[in-house]
Amino acid sequence: MSEEKPWSEDRLLVLVEDDEAFARTLKRSFERRGYRVLTADNQAALNALLESHNPQYAVVDLKLAAESGLVCVQALHAHDPAMLIVVLTGFASIATAVEAIKLGASHYLAKPSNTDDIEAAFARSAGDASTPLAPRPTSIKTLEWEHIHEVLKDSDFNISEAARRLGMHRRTLARKLAKRQIG
């Protein structure tokens, strides 16, 4: 995306999303709310945008084709530590939520999330110590999913390598992943 001059308004948002239809929809929704939206579908495109723009907001998909959105979160935070970054994912896990926050994300939202959810996350930049603690029973399936996701992340989302580390056949892992949407 090329522009003659960098945008300097205080509502500049960068959207890092590789699903073109979803990116287009989210972009239009934010533009209707008064944001100027720049889009990138991978880390290289994001880096090019950051050379000439200083967004105050970012929405990053965790799973970008062959890349991890966590690398983009890290680049955005390095570019401007005050930027409000929301990670969106259909591949939510405790491990990636913790990593996203450590790398500079303000919030981590599981899909489906909409513009209202994202704007609410931007508005809640500070933590809330009064949030009630509610016991969350963890099922074996949830623990298994979180472990699979952690191994996938550690193997750079290489399914064959993750399957080897998990001690299962690649097709078995692929079937498990197909049951829960990634992205």
CSV table of C-alpha atoms in Angstrom, one decimal:
chain,number,residue,atom,x,y,z
A,1,MET,CA,0.0,0.0,0.0
A,2,SER,CA,1.7,3.2,-1.1
A,3,GLU,CA,0.9,6.7,0.1
A,4,GLU,CA,2.4,10.0,-0.7
A,5,LYS,CA,2.8,11.1,3.0
A,6,PRO,CA,2.6,9.3,6.3
A,7,TRP,CA,-0.7,9.5,8.0
A,8,SER,CA,-0.5,11.4,11.3
A,9,GLU,CA,-3.9,11.3,12.8
A,10,ASP,CA,-4.3,9.6,16.2
A,11,ARG,CA,-6.6,6.9,14.8
A,12,LEU,CA,-4.3,5.1,12.5
A,13,LEU,CA,-4.7,1.3,12.7
A,14,VAL,CA,-2.7,-1.4,11.0
A,15,LEU,CA,-4.5,-4.7,10.4
A,16,VAL,CA,-2.2,-7.8,9.9
A,17,GLU,CA,-4.5,-10.5,8.5
A,18,ASP,CA,-4.0,-12.9,5.6
A,19,ASP,CA,-7.7,-13.8,5.1
A,20,GLU,CA,-8.6,-11.2,2.4
A,21,ALA,CA,-12.3,-11.3,2.9
A,22,PHE,CA,-12.1,-10.9,6.7
A,23,ALA,CA,-9.5,-8.2,6.4
A,24,ARG,CA,-11.7,-6.3,3.9
A,25,THR,CA,-14.7,-6.6,6.3
A,26,LEU,CA,-12.8,-5.5,9.4
A,27,LYS,CA,-11.1,-2.7,7.5
A,28,ARG,CA,-14.5,-1.2,6.3
A,29,SER,CA,-15.9,-1.6,9.8
A,30,PHE,CA,-13.0,0.3,11.4
A,31,GLU,CA,-13.1,3.0,8.7
A,32,ARG,CA,-16.8,3.6,9.4
A,33,ARG,CA,-15.8,4.3,13.0
A,34,GLY,CA,-13.3,6.9,12.0
A,35,TYR,CA,-10.0,5.0,11.8
A,36,ARG,CA,-7.6,5.2,9.0
A,37,VAL,CA,-6.7,1.5,8.3
A,38,LEU,CA,-3.6,0.1,6.6
A,39,THR,CA,-3.4,-3.6,5.9
A,40,ALA,CA,-0.6,-6.2,5.7
A,41,ASP,CA,-0.9,-9.9,5.1
A,42,ASN,CA,2.6,-10.9,6.4
A,43,GLN,CA,5.6,-9.6,8.3
A,44,ALA,CA,7.4,-8.3,5.2
A,45,ALA,CA,4.4,-6.1,4.2
A,46,LEU,CA,4.0,-4.9,7.8
A,47,ASN,CA,7.7,-3.9,8.0
A,48,ALA,CA,7.2,-1.9,4.7
A,49,LEU,CA,4.3,-0.1,6.3
A,50,LEU,CA,6.1,0.7,9.4
A,51,GLU,CA,8.9,2.4,7.5
A,52,SER,CA,6.5,5.3,6.6
A,53,HIS,CA,3.7,5.1,9.1
A,54,ASN,CA,3.3,5.2,12.9
A,55,PRO,CA,0.0,3.5,13.8
A,56,GLN,CA,-1.4,3.9,17.3
A,57,TYR,CA,-3.4,0.7,17.0
A,58,ALA,CA,-2.9,-2.8,15.6
A,59,VAL,CA,-4.9,-5.9,15.1
A,60,VAL,CA,-2.8,-9.0,14.4
A,61,ASP,CA,-4.0,-12.5,13.4
A,62,LEU,CA,-2.0,-15.1,15.3
A,63,LYS,CA,-1.8,-17.5,12.3
A,64,LEU,CA,-0.6,-15.9,9.1
A,65,ALA,CA,-0.2,-18.5,6.3
A,66,ALA,CA,3.2,-19.9,7.1
A,67,GLU,CA,4.1,-17.3,9.7
A,68,SER,CA,3.3,-16.7,13.3
A,69,GLY,CA,1.6,-13.4,14.1
A,70,LEU,CA,3.7,-13.3,17.3
A,71,VAL,CA,6.6,-12.1,15.2
A,72,CYS,CA,4.5,-9.2,13.9
A,73,VAL,CA,3.5,-8.3,17.5
A,74,GLN,CA,7.1,-8.2,18.4
A,75,ALA,CA,7.9,-5.9,15.5
A,76,LEU,CA,5.0,-3.6,16.2
A,77,HIS,CA,5.9,-3.3,19.9
A,78,ALA,CA,9.6,-2.6,18.9
A,79,HIS,CA,8.4,0.1,16.5
A,80,ASP,CA,6.2,1.8,19.2
A,81,PRO,CA,6.0,0.4,22.7
A,82,ALA,CA,2.9,2.6,23.4
A,83,MET,CA,0.9,1.1,20.5
A,84,LEU,CA,-2.2,-0.8,21.5
A,85,ILE,CA,-2.0,-4.3,19.9
A,86,VAL,CA,-4.8,-6.8,19.9
A,87,VAL,CA,-4.1,-10.4,18.8
A,88,LEU,CA,-7.1,-12.1,17.2
A,89,THR,CA,-7.1,-15.9,16.8
A,90,GLY,CA,-9.2,-18.9,16.2
A,91,PHE,CA,-6.3,-20.9,17.6
A,92,ALA,CA,-6.4,-19.6,21.2
A,93,SER,CA,-4.3,-21.2,23.9
A,94,ILE,CA,-2.8,-20.1,27.2
A,95,ALA,CA,0.7,-20.5,25.8
A,96,THR,CA,0.2,-18.1,22.9
A,97,ALA,CA,-1.8,-15.6,25.0
A,98,VAL,CA,1.1,-15.4,27.5
A,99,GLU,CA,3.6,-15.1,24.7
A,100,ALA,CA,1.6,-12.4,22.9
A,101,ILE,CA,1.3,-10.3,26.1
A,102,LYS,CA,5.1,-10.8,26.8
A,103,LEU,CA,5.9,-9.6,23.3
A,104,GLY,CA,3.8,-6.4,23.7
A,105,ALA,CA,0.1,-7.2,22.9
A,106,SER,CA,-2.4,-5.3,24.9
A,107,HIS,CA,-5.1,-8.0,24.5
A,108,TYR,CA,-5.7,-11.4,23.1
A,109,LEU,CA,-9.1,-12.2,21.7
A,110,ALA,CA,-10.5,-15.5,20.4
A,111,LYS,CA,-12.4,-15.5,17.2
A,112,PRO,CA,-15.1,-14.8,16.5
A,113,SER,CA,-14.6,-11.3,17.6
A,114,ASN,CA,-15.9,-8.1,16.0
A,115,THR,CA,-15.1,-4.5,15.8
A,116,ASP,CA,-16.9,-3.8,19.1
A,117,ASP,CA,-14.8,-6.4,20.9
A,118,ILE,CA,-11.6,-5.0,19.5
A,119,GLU,CA,-12.4,-1.4,20.3
A,120,ALA,CA,-13.4,-2.4,23.8
A,121,ALA,CA,-10.0,-4.2,24.1
A,122,PHE,CA,-8.3,-1.0,22.9
A,123,ALA,CA,-10.1,1.0,25.6
A,124,ARG,CA,-9.1,-1.5,28.4
A,125,SER,CA,-5.3,-0.9,28.2
A,126,ALA,CA,-4.8,-1.4,31.9
A,127,GLY,CA,-5.5,-4.5,33.9
A,128,ASP,CA,-8.4,-4.9,36.3
A,129,ALA,CA,-7.4,-6.3,39.7
A,130,SER,CA,-11.1,-6.6,40.7
A,131,THR,CA,-11.8,-9.2,38.0
A,132,PRO,CA,-13.5,-12.0,39.8
A,133,LEU,CA,-11.6,-15.3,40.0
A,134,ALA,CA,-13.9,-18.0,38.7
A,135,PRO,CA,-12.8,-21.6,38.7
A,136,ARG,CA,-12.5,-23.0,35.2
A,137,PRO,CA,-12.7,-26.7,35.0
A,138,THR,CA,-10.0,-27.8,32.5
A,139,SER,CA,-11.0,-30.8,30.5
A,140,ILE,CA,-8.5,-33.4,29.2
A,141,LYS,CA,-9.4,-32.2,25.6
A,142,THR,CA,-8.5,-28.6,26.5
A,143,LEU,CA,-5.2,-29.6,28.1
A,144,GLU,CA,-4.5,-31.7,25.0
A,145,TRP,CA,-5.3,-28.9,22.7
A,146,GLU,CA,-3.1,-26.4,24.6
A,147,HIS,CA,-0.2,-28.9,24.6
A,148,ILE,CA,-0.6,-29.5,20.9
A,149,HIS,CA,-0.6,-25.8,20.3
A,150,GLU,CA,2.5,-25.2,22.4
A,151,VAL,CA,4.3,-27.9,20.5
A,152,LEU,CA,3.1,-26.4,17.2
A,153,LYS,CA,4.4,-23.0,18.2
A,154,ASP,CA,7.7,-24.4,19.3
A,155,SER,CA,8.1,-26.2,16.0
A,156,ASP,CA,7.2,-23.0,14.0
A,157,PHE,CA,3.8,-24.4,13.0
A,158,ASN,CA,5.5,-27.3,11.1
A,159,ILE,CA,2.9,-30.0,11.4
A,160,SER,CA,5.3,-32.9,10.5
A,161,GLU,CA,7.8,-31.7,13.1
A,162,ALA,CA,5.1,-31.1,15.7
A,163,ALA,CA,3.7,-34.6,15.1
A,164,ARG,CA,7.2,-36.1,15.6
A,165,ARG,CA,7.6,-34.2,18.9
A,166,LEU,CA,4.2,-35.3,20.1
A,167,GLY,CA,4.8,-38.9,19.1
A,168,MET,CA,1.9,-39.2,16.8
A,169,HIS,CA,1.4,-39.7,13.1
A,170,ARG,CA,1.2,-36.5,11.0
A,171,ARG,CA,-2.2,-37.4,9.7
A,172,THR,CA,-3.5,-37.9,13.2
A,173,LEU,CA,-2.3,-34.4,14.2
A,174,ALA,CA,-3.8,-33.0,10.9
A,175,ARG,CA,-7.2,-34.5,11.8
A,176,LYS,CA,-7.1,-33.1,15.3
A,177,LEU,CA,-6.2,-29.7,13.9
A,178,ALA,CA,-9.0,-29.9,11.3
A,179,LYS,CA,-11.5,-30.4,14.2
A,180,ARG,CA,-10.6,-27.0,15.6
A,181,GLN,CA,-10.3,-24.1,13.3
A,182,ILE,CA,-6.9,-22.4,13.1
A,183,GLY,CA,-6.4,-18.8,12.2
